[in-house]
Amino acid sequence: MSNSLITLRRPDASDGSALHELIAACPPLDANSRYCNLLQCTHFSTTSVVAARGDDIVAAISGYLVPGREDTLFVWQVAVSESARGQGLGGRMISEILARPECSGVRYLETSVTASNDASWAMFRGFARRTEAALEESEMFEQTRHFAGELVRIGPMGKQARPETDPASPDVIKERMA
């Protein structure tokens, strides 16, 4: 199944339930309400992406431009199903979001990562390395008052963070998974 065609695209309202189920199947991600996932797929569709194999959503990233700092994309959640892990899909999804016109001014990527989430750390460190950008860690919220999560900031990023896109279809990148 790993050789199946994966399509990266903007999410839409019809993806809300599938996103909810994907996140539930990807601990330690925080499960949100279906309504929240529906909003991620609609209100935040320009800064989010789903990876579909046929009719199945196998991965997704939810993100948004930080209000007042539109040069910063905040990656809210990254979910990759077990069947799609270990193939660099997370980094490709981030690059696909950054290639969109709405993100043309983005120079920084931020996210929060718990210390124990090795897969997320590997993905974000790899993305920083590939884009030749610094990766800085700082406390996002005070641990004793909020929760245990480190703020990760990558940037500034150059053009190498954005893949070449087909001008006839800027919202969809199709690639054959190795």
Short mmCIF file of C-alpha atoms in Angstrom, two decimals:
data_model
loop_
_atom_site.label_atom_id
_atom_site.label_comp_id
_atom_site.label_asym_id
_atom_site.label_seq_id
_atom_site.Cartn_x
_atom_site.Cartn_y
_atom_site.Cartn_z
CA MET A 1 0.00 0.00 0.00
CA SER A 2 2.97 2.38 0.46
CA ASN A 3 3.29 2.71 -3.33
CA SER A 4 -0.25 4.09 -3.65
CA LEU A 5 -0.74 7.59 -4.98
CA ILE A 6 -0.98 10.21 -2.24
CA THR A 7 -2.60 13.54 -3.07
CA LEU A 8 -1.91 16.64 -0.97
CA ARG A 9 -4.71 19.19 -1.00
CA ARG A 10 -6.54 21.81 1.01
CA PRO A 11 -9.10 20.31 3.36
CA ASP A 12 -12.78 21.13 3.02
CA ALA A 13 -15.92 20.56 5.09
CA SER A 14 -16.29 17.00 3.84
CA ASP A 15 -12.96 16.13 5.53
CA GLY A 16 -14.01 17.12 9.07
CA SER A 17 -15.09 13.68 10.29
CA ALA A 18 -12.14 11.91 8.68
CA LEU A 19 -9.75 14.40 10.31
CA HIS A 20 -11.42 13.77 13.66
CA GLU A 21 -10.94 10.00 13.28
CA LEU A 22 -7.33 10.37 12.09
CA ILE A 23 -6.38 12.52 15.08
CA ALA A 24 -8.07 10.07 17.47
CA ALA A 25 -5.93 7.28 15.95
CA CYS A 26 -2.68 9.25 16.45
CA PRO A 27 -1.85 9.47 20.16
CA PRO A 28 -0.49 11.53 21.83
CA LEU A 29 -2.37 14.17 19.81
CA ASP A 30 -5.09 16.03 21.68
CA ALA A 31 -8.49 15.00 20.39
CA ASN A 32 -10.65 17.99 19.57
CA SER A 33 -14.38 18.08 18.98
CA ARG A 34 -15.69 17.25 15.51
CA TYR A 35 -16.79 20.87 15.35
CA CYS A 36 -13.22 22.05 15.96
CA ASN A 37 -11.95 19.70 13.24
CA LEU A 38 -14.63 21.01 10.89
CA LEU A 39 -13.40 24.56 11.56
CA GLN A 40 -9.81 23.45 10.91
CA CYS A 41 -10.97 22.11 7.52
CA THR A 42 -12.86 25.27 6.59
CA HIS A 43 -11.71 28.41 8.41
CA PHE A 44 -8.06 27.32 8.33
CA SER A 45 -8.05 25.49 4.99
CA THR A 46 -5.56 27.87 3.37
CA THR A 47 -2.96 26.99 6.01
CA SER A 48 -3.86 23.32 6.45
CA VAL A 49 -3.42 20.24 4.28
CA VAL A 50 -4.74 16.70 4.02
CA ALA A 51 -2.96 13.79 2.41
CA ALA A 52 -5.39 11.40 0.74
CA ARG A 53 -4.81 7.91 -0.58
CA GLY A 54 -7.88 7.39 -2.72
CA ASP A 55 -10.83 8.39 -0.54
CA ASP A 56 -8.91 7.86 2.73
CA ILE A 57 -7.27 10.71 4.64
CA VAL A 58 -3.92 9.26 5.77
CA ALA A 59 -2.29 12.44 7.10
CA ALA A 60 -3.08 16.06 7.84
CA ILE A 61 -1.60 19.26 9.17
CA SER A 62 -3.68 22.02 10.73
CA GLY A 63 -2.07 25.43 10.89
CA TYR A 64 -2.73 29.15 10.86
CA LEU A 65 -0.97 32.45 10.36
CA VAL A 66 -0.30 33.99 13.76
CA PRO A 67 -2.49 37.10 14.16
CA GLY A 68 -0.33 40.21 14.05
CA ARG A 69 2.65 38.15 12.83
CA GLU A 70 1.57 37.02 9.36
CA ASP A 71 5.20 36.09 8.61
CA THR A 72 4.73 33.13 10.97
CA LEU A 73 2.89 29.88 10.25
CA PHE A 74 1.87 28.11 13.45
CA VAL A 75 1.51 24.35 12.95
CA TRP A 76 -1.26 23.32 15.32
CA GLN A 77 -1.40 19.57 14.72
CA VAL A 78 0.37 17.02 12.55
CA ALA A 79 -1.34 13.66 12.21
CA VAL A 80 0.06 10.80 10.11
CA SER A 81 -1.65 7.41 10.09
CA GLU A 82 0.45 4.38 10.88
CA SER A 83 0.25 3.28 7.23
CA ALA A 84 1.85 6.52 6.01
CA ARG A 85 4.59 7.02 8.62
CA GLY A 86 8.31 7.02 7.98
CA GLN A 87 8.10 8.40 4.44
CA GLY A 88 8.76 12.10 5.02
CA LEU A 89 5.13 13.02 4.44
CA GLY A 90 5.03 15.55 7.31
CA GLY A 91 7.80 17.69 5.85
CA ARG A 92 6.26 17.52 2.37
CA MET A 93 2.90 18.65 3.79
CA ILE A 94 4.54 21.66 5.47
CA SER A 95 6.29 22.58 2.20
CA GLU A 96 2.98 22.28 0.33
CA ILE A 97 1.32 24.75 2.72
CA LEU A 98 4.26 27.15 2.40
CA ALA A 99 4.02 27.03 -1.43
CA ARG A 100 0.54 28.58 -1.36
CA PRO A 101 0.08 32.26 -2.26
CA GLU A 102 -1.46 32.91 1.18
CA CYS A 103 1.87 31.91 2.75
CA SER A 104 4.18 33.83 0.41
CA GLY A 105 5.20 36.16 3.26
CA VAL A 106 5.91 33.38 5.77
CA ARG A 107 9.51 33.38 7.00
CA TYR A 108 9.03 31.48 10.26
CA LEU A 109 7.32 28.30 11.35
CA GLU A 110 6.28 27.78 14.96
CA THR A 111 4.76 24.82 16.72
CA SER A 112 4.61 23.33 20.19
CA VAL A 113 6.13 19.92 20.84
CA THR A 114 6.18 17.94 24.08
CA ALA A 115 9.57 16.60 25.13
CA SER A 116 8.46 12.98 24.69
CA ASN A 117 7.16 13.31 21.10
CA ASP A 118 10.20 11.91 19.27
CA ALA A 119 8.46 11.68 15.89
CA SER A 120 7.53 15.38 15.90
CA TRP A 121 10.99 16.41 17.02
CA ALA A 122 12.56 14.37 14.21
CA MET A 123 10.21 15.87 11.62
CA PHE A 124 10.73 19.49 12.67
CA ARG A 125 14.49 19.11 13.10
CA GLY A 126 14.67 17.50 9.66
CA PHE A 127 12.58 20.30 8.15
CA ALA A 128 14.84 22.94 9.71
CA ARG A 129 17.92 21.13 8.39
CA ARG A 130 16.49 20.81 4.85
CA THR A 131 15.52 24.48 4.75
CA GLU A 132 18.85 25.54 6.26
CA ALA A 133 16.99 27.42 8.99
CA ALA A 134 17.78 27.72 12.67
CA LEU A 135 15.61 25.79 15.13
CA GLU A 136 15.14 27.48 18.49
CA GLU A 137 13.38 26.07 21.54
CA SER A 138 11.74 28.11 24.28
CA GLU A 139 8.92 27.69 26.75
CA MET A 140 5.64 28.52 25.05
CA PHE A 141 3.43 28.48 28.10
CA GLU A 142 4.57 28.29 31.69
CA GLN A 143 4.60 24.58 32.47
CA THR A 144 3.14 24.77 35.95
CA ARG A 145 0.34 27.12 34.86
CA HIS A 146 -0.40 25.77 31.37
CA PHE A 147 1.09 22.49 30.12
CA ALA A 148 4.37 20.86 29.20
CA GLY A 149 5.14 21.94 25.65
CA GLU A 150 8.16 23.58 24.10
CA LEU A 151 7.76 26.31 21.50
CA VAL A 152 9.77 25.45 18.39
CA ARG A 153 10.65 28.27 15.99
CA ILE A 154 12.25 27.59 12.60
CA GLY A 155 13.52 30.39 10.41
CA PRO A 156 14.04 32.55 8.63
CA MET A 157 13.32 30.19 5.76
CA GLY A 158 14.41 30.74 2.19
CA LYS A 159 12.88 29.61 -1.07
CA GLN A 160 14.16 26.06 -0.56
CA ALA A 161 11.27 25.55 1.91
CA ARG A 162 8.74 25.82 -0.90
CA PRO A 163 8.51 23.17 -3.61
CA GLU A 164 7.97 24.00 -7.25
CA THR A 165 4.27 23.76 -8.02
CA ASP A 166 2.38 23.19 -11.22
CA PRO A 167 0.96 26.62 -12.11
CA ALA A 168 -2.08 24.95 -13.64
CA SER A 169 -2.90 23.35 -10.30
CA PRO A 170 -1.28 25.28 -7.41
CA ASP A 171 -3.45 23.70 -4.71
CA VAL A 172 -2.68 20.06 -5.44
CA ILE A 173 0.60 18.21 -5.39
CA LYS A 174 0.55 14.58 -6.39
CA GLU A 175 3.51 12.38 -5.77
CA ARG A 176 4.24 8.70 -5.78
CA MET A 177 5.26 7.49 -2.34
CA ALA A 178 8.44 5.44 -2.32
#
